[in-house]
Coordinates of C-alpha atoms in Angstrom, one line a residue:
Chain A
M9 CA 149.3 60.1 88.2
S10 CA 149.5 59.6 91.7
R11 CA 151.7 57.4 93.2
G12 CA 149.0 54.9 94.4
N13 CA 147.4 55.0 90.2
K14 CA 151.7 54.5 89.2
I15 CA 151.4 51.2 91.8
F16 CA 148.0 49.5 90.6
N17 CA 149.4 50.5 87.0
I18 CA 152.7 48.4 87.9
I19 CA 151.0 45.4 89.5
F20 CA 148.3 45.4 86.5
G21 CA 150.7 45.4 84.2
I22 CA 152.7 42.7 85.9
L23 CA 149.2 40.2 86.2
I24 CA 148.4 41.1 82.5
I25 CA 152.1 39.9 81.5
F26 CA 151.5 36.7 84.0
L27 CA 148.3 36.1 82.2
A28 CA 149.7 37.0 78.4
A29 CA 152.7 34.0 79.2
F30 CA 149.9 31.8 81.0
T31 CA 147.9 31.7 77.3
L32 CA 151.5 31.4 75.3
I33 CA 152.2 28.2 77.4
F34 CA 149.1 27.2 78.2
P35 CA 146.6 28.6 74.9
E36 CA 143.7 26.9 76.1
A37 CA 143.1 27.5 79.9
G38 CA 144.9 31.0 79.3
Y39 CA 142.2 31.7 76.8
D40 CA 139.7 31.3 79.1
S41 CA 141.4 33.1 81.8
M42 CA 142.3 36.3 79.6
L43 CA 138.3 36.1 78.3
F44 CA 136.6 35.8 82.5
A45 CA 139.6 38.8 83.3
I46 CA 138.9 41.2 80.1
E47 CA 134.9 40.4 81.5
I48 CA 135.1 41.5 85.2
V49 CA 137.5 44.6 84.0
L50 CA 134.3 45.9 81.5
L51 CA 131.4 44.9 83.3
V52 CA 133.2 46.9 86.7
Y53 CA 135.0 49.8 84.6
G54 CA 131.0 50.1 82.7
G55 CA 129.1 50.0 86.1
K56 CA 130.9 52.2 87.3
L57 CA 131.0 54.7 84.8
I58 CA 126.8 54.7 84.2
I59 CA 127.3 55.8 88.6
F60 CA 129.1 58.2 87.5
Y61 CA 126.9 59.2 85.1
L62 CA 123.2 58.8 87.2
T63 CA 124.9 60.8 90.3
L64 CA 127.1 63.3 89.2
A65 CA 128.3 63.7 85.4
R66 CA 124.7 63.4 84.0
Y67 CA 124.5 67.4 85.5
K68 CA 127.6 68.1 83.3
V69 CA 128.0 69.9 80.1
G70 CA 129.2 67.0 77.4
G71 CA 128.5 64.0 80.5
V72 CA 126.1 61.9 78.2
A73 CA 129.4 60.8 76.7
I74 CA 130.3 59.1 80.2
F75 CA 127.2 57.0 79.6
Y76 CA 127.8 55.8 76.4
K77 CA 131.1 55.1 77.4
G78 CA 129.8 52.8 80.6
V79 CA 126.8 51.4 78.4
L80 CA 129.7 50.6 75.7
Y81 CA 131.7 48.7 77.9
F82 CA 129.6 46.7 80.3
N83 CA 127.7 46.0 77.3
T84 CA 130.6 44.4 75.8
G85 CA 131.6 42.6 79.3
L86 CA 128.0 41.6 79.5
F87 CA 128.4 40.3 75.5
L88 CA 131.9 38.5 76.5
V89 CA 129.8 36.6 79.4
F90 CA 127.4 35.2 76.9
L91 CA 129.8 34.3 74.5
E92 CA 131.8 32.5 77.1
D93 CA 130.3 28.9 75.9
L94 CA 130.7 29.4 72.4
P95 CA 133.6 27.6 70.4
K96 CA 136.4 29.9 70.0
I97 CA 135.8 30.5 66.4
Y98 CA 133.3 32.8 67.4
A99 CA 134.8 34.6 70.5
M100 CA 138.1 35.3 69.3
P101 CA 136.8 37.5 66.7
Y102 CA 136.0 39.6 69.5
L103 CA 138.9 40.0 71.2
V104 CA 140.5 40.3 68.4
I105 CA 138.5 44.0 67.4
M106 CA 138.9 45.2 71.5
L107 CA 142.3 44.7 71.0
L108 CA 141.8 46.4 67.2
I109 CA 139.3 49.4 68.6
S110 CA 142.7 49.5 71.5
G111 CA 145.3 49.7 69.0
V112 CA 143.1 52.9 67.1
K113 CA 142.7 54.5 69.9
D114 CA 146.0 54.6 71.0
V115 CA 147.2 56.0 67.3
L116 CA 144.5 58.3 67.9
K117 CA 146.0 59.3 71.1
S118 CA 149.0 59.8 69.5
S119 CA 148.4 62.3 67.0
S120 CA 146.8 64.1 69.4
S121 CA 149.6 64.4 71.5
R122 CA 151.8 65.3 68.3
K123 CA 149.4 67.9 68.2
L124 CA 150.0 69.2 71.8
E125 CA 153.5 68.5 71.5
L126 CA 153.5 66.3 74.1
N127 CA 157.1 64.3 73.9
R128 CA 155.1 60.8 74.5
W129 CA 153.5 60.6 70.9
L130 CA 156.3 58.3 69.0
F131 CA 155.3 55.9 71.6
Q132 CA 152.2 55.6 71.5
M133 CA 151.9 55.5 67.7
L134 CA 154.5 52.5 67.8
L135 CA 152.2 51.5 71.1
G136 CA 148.8 51.3 68.5
A137 CA 150.6 50.3 65.5
V138 CA 151.9 47.2 66.7
K139 CA 148.4 46.2 68.1
I140 CA 147.0 47.0 65.3
I141 CA 149.5 44.8 63.0
I142 CA 148.8 41.9 65.7
C143 CA 145.2 42.3 64.5
L144 CA 145.5 42.3 61.0
L145 CA 147.7 38.6 61.7
C146 CA 145.3 37.4 63.6
L147 CA 142.8 37.5 60.1
F148 CA 145.0 35.9 58.3
Y149 CA 144.7 33.0 60.9
M150 CA 140.4 33.2 61.1
K151 CA 140.4 29.4 60.6
S152 CA 143.2 28.8 63.7
P153 CA 142.1 29.4 67.3
R154 CA 145.2 28.1 68.3
I155 CA 147.8 30.7 66.6
M156 CA 145.4 33.5 67.1
S157 CA 144.9 32.6 71.0
L158 CA 148.6 32.6 70.5
L159 CA 149.3 36.0 68.9
L160 CA 146.9 38.2 71.4
S161 CA 149.1 36.8 74.5
W162 CA 151.8 38.9 72.5
G163 CA 149.2 42.0 72.4
V164 CA 148.5 41.3 75.7
L165 CA 152.0 41.3 77.0
H166 CA 152.7 43.9 74.3
E167 CA 150.1 45.7 76.9
G168 CA 151.6 44.8 80.1
F169 CA 154.8 46.2 78.8
E170 CA 152.4 49.5 78.3
R171 CA 150.8 49.4 81.7
I172 CA 154.0 49.1 83.9
S173 CA 156.0 51.7 81.4
R174 CA 153.0 54.3 82.6
G175 CA 153.7 53.9 86.2
F176 CA 157.3 54.9 85.8
R177 CA 156.6 57.7 83.9
K178 CA 157.3 61.4 85.2
N179 CA 154.3 63.5 86.3
K180 CA 154.0 66.8 84.0
L181 CA 151.2 68.8 86.0
M182 CA 150.6 72.6 84.7
H183 CA 150.2 74.5 88.6
I184 CA 147.9 77.1 89.5
N185 CA 148.4 79.8 91.3
Chain B
M30 CA 146.5 85.6 90.0
Q31 CA 150.0 85.2 90.0
K32 CA 153.1 87.6 91.8
D33 CA 152.5 90.8 90.0
F34 CA 149.3 91.1 91.7
H35 CA 149.6 89.5 94.5
Y36 CA 153.1 91.0 96.0
Y37 CA 153.3 94.0 93.7
A38 CA 149.7 95.6 93.6
T39 CA 148.9 94.5 96.9
Y40 CA 151.8 96.7 97.6
A41 CA 150.0 99.7 96.2
A42 CA 146.5 98.9 97.1
A43 CA 148.1 98.7 101.5
N44 CA 149.8 102.3 100.4
I45 CA 146.7 103.7 99.2
A46 CA 144.8 102.6 101.7
G47 CA 147.0 104.7 104.7
F48 CA 149.5 101.6 105.4
S49 CA 153.6 102.9 105.8
P50 CA 155.7 101.4 103.2
E51 CA 157.2 99.3 105.4
E52 CA 154.1 98.0 106.6
S53 CA 152.4 97.8 103.1
L54 CA 155.9 95.4 102.1
V55 CA 154.6 92.7 105.4
I56 CA 151.6 92.7 103.6
A57 CA 152.8 92.3 100.5
Y58 CA 154.5 89.5 101.4
S59 CA 152.9 87.5 103.4
A60 CA 150.1 87.9 100.5
Q61 CA 152.5 86.3 98.4
L62 CA 153.6 83.9 100.7
V63 CA 150.6 82.5 100.4
D64 CA 151.1 80.7 97.3
E65 CA 154.8 79.6 98.2
C66 CA 154.3 78.1 101.8
S67 CA 154.1 74.4 100.9
K68 CA 154.1 71.4 102.9
T69 CA 158.1 71.0 101.3
F70 CA 158.5 74.7 102.7
L71 CA 157.4 73.9 105.7
I72 CA 159.7 71.1 106.4
K73 CA 162.6 73.4 105.6
V74 CA 162.3 76.1 108.1
K75 CA 160.7 73.1 110.5
G76 CA 156.8 74.8 110.8
P77 CA 153.9 73.2 111.3
L78 CA 152.5 71.4 108.5
T79 CA 149.0 72.8 108.6
A80 CA 149.8 75.5 107.8
A81 CA 150.8 74.9 104.2
T82 CA 148.7 77.4 102.0
T83 CA 149.8 75.9 98.4
Q84 CA 150.4 72.4 96.9
L85 CA 153.7 72.3 95.3
Q86 CA 153.5 70.3 91.7
S87 CA 155.7 67.4 93.1
E88 CA 153.1 67.5 96.0
L89 CA 150.1 67.7 93.8
S90 CA 152.0 65.2 91.7
E91 CA 152.2 61.9 94.8
C92 CA 148.6 63.0 95.6
G93 CA 146.5 59.7 96.5
E94 CA 142.7 59.9 95.3
D95 CA 142.0 58.4 98.8
I96 CA 139.5 60.3 101.1
F97 CA 142.2 62.0 103.6
T98 CA 143.9 63.2 100.4
L99 CA 140.9 64.9 98.4
Q100 CA 140.0 66.6 101.9
D101 CA 143.4 67.5 102.7
I102 CA 143.5 69.1 98.8
T103 CA 140.2 70.6 99.7
R104 CA 141.2 72.5 102.9
I105 CA 144.2 74.4 101.0
W106 CA 142.8 75.7 97.9
S107 CA 139.4 75.9 99.3
S108 CA 141.2 78.2 102.4
F109 CA 143.4 80.2 100.0
H110 CA 142.9 80.4 96.8
F111 CA 139.1 79.0 95.8
L112 CA 136.8 80.8 98.9
P113 CA 133.3 79.1 98.0
G114 CA 130.8 82.2 97.4
N115 CA 127.5 80.2 98.5
L116 CA 128.3 77.2 100.7
N117 CA 124.4 77.3 101.1
A118 CA 123.7 77.3 97.3
S119 CA 120.9 75.4 95.7
Y120 CA 120.6 74.2 92.4
P121 CA 117.0 72.1 91.8
R122 CA 117.1 68.3 90.7
R123 CA 120.4 68.4 91.4
T124 CA 122.0 65.3 93.7
K125 CA 123.4 66.2 97.0
R126 CA 127.0 64.6 95.8
F127 CA 126.4 67.0 92.8
L128 CA 125.8 70.2 95.6
Y129 CA 128.6 68.9 97.6
K130 CA 131.3 70.5 95.1
Y131 CA 128.9 73.2 94.1
R132 CA 128.7 74.8 97.5
L133 CA 132.8 74.7 96.8
I134 CA 132.4 77.2 93.2
C135 CA 134.5 80.8 94.0
N136 CA 133.1 83.0 94.3
V137 CA 133.1 87.5 95.0
N138 CA 131.6 88.9 97.8
S139 CA 130.6 86.0 99.8
D140 CA 129.4 85.8 103.4
L141 CA 132.3 83.5 104.1
E142 CA 134.9 86.9 102.7
V143 CA 133.5 89.2 105.4
L144 CA 133.8 86.7 108.0
M145 CA 137.4 85.7 107.1
L146 CA 138.0 89.8 107.4
K147 CA 135.9 90.3 111.0
K148 CA 137.6 87.5 112.1
H149 CA 141.5 88.9 111.2
K150 CA 140.9 92.2 112.1
G151 CA 143.6 93.3 114.5
H152 CA 145.5 90.3 114.0
S153 CA 148.9 90.7 112.3
L154 CA 149.9 92.3 108.7
Q155 CA 150.5 88.5 107.8
A156 CA 147.2 88.2 108.6
Y157 CA 146.2 91.0 106.2
G158 CA 148.2 90.1 103.5
M159 CA 147.2 86.5 103.6
C160 CA 142.7 87.8 103.9
M161 CA 144.4 90.3 100.9
H162 CA 145.5 86.9 98.6
V163 CA 142.5 85.4 99.5
L164 CA 139.8 88.1 98.6
A165 CA 142.3 89.2 95.6
D166 CA 141.5 85.2 94.2
T167 CA 138.6 84.9 94.4
W168 CA 138.0 88.0 91.5
A169 CA 140.8 85.6 89.6
H170 CA 139.1 82.0 90.0
R171 CA 135.7 82.6 90.9
Y172 CA 132.9 79.9 89.2
F173 CA 135.9 77.1 89.9
A174 CA 136.6 75.2 92.7
G175 CA 139.5 74.4 95.0
T176 CA 139.1 70.3 94.8
P177 CA 139.3 68.0 92.1
S178 CA 136.1 67.9 90.2
F179 CA 135.3 66.7 86.1
V180 CA 131.9 67.9 86.8
I181 CA 132.9 71.4 88.3
N182 CA 135.8 72.8 86.8
D183 CA 136.3 71.6 83.3
G184 CA 134.9 73.6 80.7
T185 CA 134.4 73.8 76.9
D186 CA 134.6 76.7 74.0
F187 CA 136.8 79.0 75.4
F188 CA 136.7 81.9 72.8
E189 CA 139.0 85.2 73.8
I190 CA 136.8 88.9 72.9
L191 CA 138.8 91.2 71.1
K192 CA 138.0 94.5 69.7
N193 CA 139.0 96.1 66.5
E194 CA 139.5 99.1 65.8
A195 CA 136.3 100.0 65.4
G196 CA 135.7 99.4 68.9
E197 CA 133.5 96.1 67.8
E198 CA 133.8 92.9 69.8
L199 CA 135.2 89.9 67.8
E200 CA 135.9 86.2 69.1
K201 CA 138.8 84.4 68.4
K202 CA 139.0 80.6 69.4
I203 CA 141.7 80.0 72.2
R204 CA 143.6 76.5 71.3
F205 CA 144.9 74.2 74.7
M206 CA 148.3 72.3 74.2
H207 CA 149.2 70.4 77.5
N208 CA 152.6 70.9 78.0
P209 CA 153.5 72.2 81.3
L210 CA 156.9 73.1 79.7
K211 CA 155.6 75.3 77.3
A212 CA 154.9 79.3 78.0
D213 CA 151.6 80.6 76.5
N214 CA 151.8 82.0 73.2
F215 CA 149.9 84.9 72.8
S216 CA 149.9 85.8 69.1
D217 CA 148.6 82.8 68.0
N218 CA 145.9 82.0 70.8
T219 CA 147.3 79.3 72.2
Y220 CA 147.3 78.2 76.2
I221 CA 148.9 75.5 78.0
N222 CA 146.7 73.5 80.0
S223 CA 145.8 70.7 82.4
I224 CA 145.3 67.1 80.3
N225 CA 141.2 66.1 79.7
Q226 CA 141.1 63.1 82.2
D227 CA 137.3 61.9 83.1
N228 CA 138.4 60.8 86.1
E229 CA 136.3 62.9 88.5
K230 CA 138.8 62.8 91.8
S231 CA 141.9 63.3 89.4
I232 CA 143.9 66.5 90.3
M233 CA 144.1 67.4 86.5
N234 CA 140.5 69.0 87.8
L235 CA 141.7 71.1 90.8
G236 CA 140.8 74.7 90.4
H237 CA 141.4 76.3 87.3
G238 CA 143.7 74.1 85.9
R239 CA 141.2 73.0 82.8
A240 CA 141.4 76.9 81.7
G241 CA 145.0 76.9 81.9
H242 CA 146.1 80.2 83.0
L243 CA 143.1 82.5 81.5
P244 CA 142.0 83.1 85.0
D245 CA 145.4 84.8 86.1
Y246 CA 146.1 86.8 83.4
S247 CA 144.4 90.6 83.7
F248 CA 144.4 92.0 80.1
I249 CA 142.2 88.9 78.6
K250 CA 138.4 88.5 78.4
Y251 CA 137.1 85.5 77.7
K252 CA 134.0 83.6 77.6
Y253 CA 133.4 79.9 77.9
L254 CA 131.3 77.3 78.7
P255 CA 131.5 76.4 82.1
S256 CA 130.8 72.3 82.4
W257 CA 128.5 73.2 85.6
G258 CA 126.8 75.6 83.8
D259 CA 124.1 74.1 82.1
Y260 CA 125.1 75.0 78.5
V261 CA 125.2 78.7 79.5
Y262 CA 128.2 80.8 78.4
L263 CA 130.0 82.5 80.9
I264 CA 131.9 86.1 80.0
K265 CA 134.8 86.4 82.2
D266 CA 136.2 90.2 82.1
N267 CA 139.4 90.2 83.7
P268 CA 140.3 93.6 83.4
T269 CA 137.4 95.2 84.5
E270 CA 137.2 92.0 87.4
Y271 CA 140.7 92.9 88.6
Y272 CA 140.0 96.5 88.8
L273 CA 137.0 96.0 91.0
A274 CA 139.9 93.2 93.0
F275 CA 142.4 96.2 93.0
C276 CA 139.4 98.9 94.8
Q277 CA 137.9 96.3 97.1
M278 CA 141.2 95.3 98.6
V279 CA 141.9 99.3 99.0
Y280 CA 138.5 99.6 100.9
A281 CA 139.6 96.0 103.0
L282 CA 142.6 96.7 103.8
K283 CA 141.1 100.5 105.6
Y284 CA 138.1 98.1 107.5
L285 CA 141.3 95.8 108.7
R286 CA 143.2 99.1 109.6
G287 CA 140.5 100.0 111.7
D288 CA 139.4 103.4 109.4
I289 CA 135.8 101.5 108.8
E290 CA 133.7 100.8 111.2
D291 CA 132.3 97.6 109.4
F292 CA 133.1 95.5 106.4
K293 CA 130.2 95.6 103.7
K294 CA 130.0 93.3 100.8
D295 CA 130.2 94.6 97.3
V296 CA 131.3 97.8 98.6
Y297 CA 134.4 99.2 96.8
D298 CA 137.1 102.1 97.3
F299 CA 137.0 104.1 93.7
E300 CA 137.5 107.3 95.7
S301 CA 141.0 106.5 96.3
V302 CA 142.1 105.2 93.5
E303 CA 140.1 107.3 91.2
S304 CA 143.4 109.5 90.4
Y305 CA 145.0 106.4 89.3
K306 CA 142.6 104.5 87.3
D307 CA 143.7 105.0 84.0
E308 CA 147.3 103.5 84.8
I309 CA 145.9 101.0 86.7
Y310 CA 144.1 100.0 83.6
G311 CA 147.2 100.8 81.5
I312 CA 148.6 97.8 83.4
L313 CA 145.6 95.1 83.8
Q314 CA 145.0 95.8 79.7
K315 CA 148.8 95.0 79.1
R316 CA 149.1 92.3 76.7
Q317 CA 151.9 90.6 79.0
L318 CA 153.0 87.0 80.7
D319 CA 153.7 89.0 83.9
S320 CA 153.2 92.7 84.9
C321 CA 155.3 92.7 87.6
E322 CA 157.7 95.4 86.2
D323 CA 154.9 97.7 85.7
W324 CA 153.2 97.1 88.7
K325 CA 156.8 97.7 91.1
A326 CA 156.5 100.8 89.2
F327 CA 153.2 102.1 90.2
G328 CA 154.3 100.9 94.1
E329 CA 157.6 102.3 93.7
K330 CA 156.0 106.2 92.0
L331 CA 153.1 105.9 95.0
T332 CA 155.7 105.6 98.4
G333 CA 158.9 106.7 97.1
K334 CA 161.0 104.1 97.8
S335 CA 162.8 100.7 96.2
I336 CA 160.1 97.2 96.3
E337 CA 162.4 94.6 96.8
D338 CA 162.4 91.3 94.7
F339 CA 160.5 88.5 96.6
D340 CA 162.4 86.5 98.7
L341 CA 160.9 83.0 99.9
F342 CA 163.8 82.2 102.6
K343 CA 164.4 85.6 103.9
Y344 CA 162.3 85.0 106.8
Q345 CA 163.8 81.9 107.6
N346 CA 166.6 81.8 109.9
E347 CA 164.8 84.2 112.1
Y348 CA 162.2 81.4 112.7
T349 CA 164.9 78.4 112.5
E350 CA 167.1 80.1 115.1
A351 CA 164.3 81.4 117.2
S352 CA 163.2 79.7 120.4
K353 CA 160.0 77.7 120.9
E354 CA 158.5 80.4 123.0
E355 CA 159.8 82.9 120.8
K356 CA 159.0 81.1 117.1
T357 CA 155.4 82.4 117.4
N358 CA 156.3 86.3 117.4
T359 CA 158.9 86.0 114.2
F360 CA 157.8 87.0 111.0
L361 CA 156.8 83.8 109.7
G362 CA 155.2 82.5 113.2
R363 CA 153.0 84.8 112.8
F364 CA 152.1 84.0 109.7
F365 CA 151.9 80.5 110.0
S366 CA 149.7 81.0 112.6
A367 CA 147.0 83.2 110.2
A368 CA 147.2 80.3 107.9
I369 CA 146.3 77.9 110.6
D370 CA 143.4 79.8 112.0
Q371 CA 142.1 81.2 108.5
K372 CA 141.9 76.2 107.7
I373 CA 139.7 76.4 110.7
L374 CA 137.4 79.3 110.0
V375 CA 137.1 77.8 106.4
T376 CA 137.3 74.0 107.2
D377 CA 134.4 74.6 109.7
S378 CA 132.5 76.6 107.8
I379 CA 132.3 73.8 104.8
F380 CA 131.5 71.4 107.8
N381 CA 129.0 73.6 109.2
S382 CA 127.0 73.8 106.1
G383 CA 126.5 69.4 106.0
N384 CA 129.2 69.4 103.2
P385 CA 132.0 66.6 104.1
L386 CA 134.4 67.3 101.5
A387 CA 137.3 69.3 103.5
G388 CA 136.7 67.0 106.7
Y389 CA 135.5 68.1 110.0
S390 CA 138.6 69.5 111.6
V391 CA 141.7 70.8 109.8
E392 CA 144.0 69.8 112.9
K393 CA 142.7 66.1 113.7
A394 CA 141.8 65.1 110.1
S395 CA 145.6 66.5 108.9
R396 CA 147.9 65.5 111.8
G397 CA 146.5 63.4 114.5
L398 CA 147.0 64.5 118.2
G399 CA 150.0 66.0 117.0
A400 CA 148.1 69.1 115.6
I401 CA 147.1 69.9 119.1
K402 CA 150.4 71.9 118.7
D403 CA 149.1 74.1 116.1
L404 CA 146.2 75.1 117.9
I405 CA 148.4 75.4 121.3
I406 CA 150.3 78.0 119.1
V407 CA 147.3 79.7 117.6
G408 CA 146.3 79.6 121.5
K409 CA 148.4 81.3 123.0
N410 CA 148.4 83.9 120.3
T411 CA 144.8 85.2 120.7
L412 CA 146.2 85.1 124.9
R413 CA 149.2 87.4 123.8
R414 CA 146.9 89.9 121.3
I415 CA 143.9 89.8 124.4
F416 CA 146.8 90.4 127.2
H417 CA 148.4 92.7 124.8
E418 CA 145.2 95.4 124.4

């Protein structure tokens, strides 16, 4: 990871922690800003991937996966934009699903890291497990948007700390001669 | 390729081409120095930073993804380790953005290779050694580009091609893992490669990082799907290709020595190497991480003299203690000058082909006006050579 990426991860992590803390203190306003931030990130990232596919990755063996990924992110972003005016009870499950996907992704990553003998597999496993547990708790409090909002904030807080730790992680590269 | 080929095999090739053991050692040392002359080394010996011929793991891991850093990476890796095979290559129905990267794919017997050898002919032995590194790497690193690129340098479906007792070819799946602290394991076909990152500019996608050290092992024959290759498998027969590399090195060194009038592409000195063919193939096909011992024994048998181990700091004092005027006449001074010459040649060739990936000029892009100092070194050397002649 380049120095720029590390700094980006640390700054992004701090911003996420602030957002989560804001949501914990002011659940109502925090929820809206959290949703807004997620929409922006999804739209920009999805758009970037689609452009990358159209200009370059479509010529790559297996490059269509980039396109699917881009469409998925962009679509989810758009979807959240249209959900904005709906009551929380409808929007919340999608945020929970996103956190769940992120948690499952971490668990899958940890299992492949374990196979590849990377030391960080346990950390990834814990990270994924915490996210999944938060999602399960959200299911129990489905009818209470306030509690769900608080639970989600803890999930986001967790993600923020993970980002910061990623920024401080030591690089490992394979050297080519 | 590794030290076994760049240092010891180059020594043997130089000797077969007619150089004395002492001259061969200078050529071999310079060929290996290309893999060691990083900015960190240059800072230590107070050399010109534009003479960097490689980047250390620590330097690469700190690299950003801005245009200037990417151009610097491309200049270093394309000039010394992944010489572009065809800067004007075409590929129907491809965008310009793709073609810029595609044209940087390294390959053997390129126009640029001929240009390089012609440019360095008559220069120092250090320049010859550097050329031999670049030439040998065109064989090992062909089909990969010296610029970070996910769409070019990624690959999938790696299989080792082995022969059974009946002589039939078998395919064995190659597994990759990403722990650089571990060693490749030949017995269960597990190799180390860089992490999969679908970020086009990630340093993980530089050169053959995604294929691990497979291109560096002389014994392996393998096939894979290169990401740029439209779902067509590529077969890489390293023992055969390394042998061709050795024969071409002998031919090129004879040209540089003045025994051959003109250097032509796709010509190999099979005749001079014929009597050693079995011995060389024996080393190339031996399944081992490092063939240094075997190549060293071969080189020592050729010259009857022992080959000292490569010592990176062997010429450091000579360079640091020399006066400003004398620096260019030292061993390292000559090497740095050759390296800067090479970088200028390759960068300018890439730029003149309409490709912006390596920047518009080595000196301006990397060090601003300060790099004029490096140009003065090159100029002085040229004048000295003309005067001497």
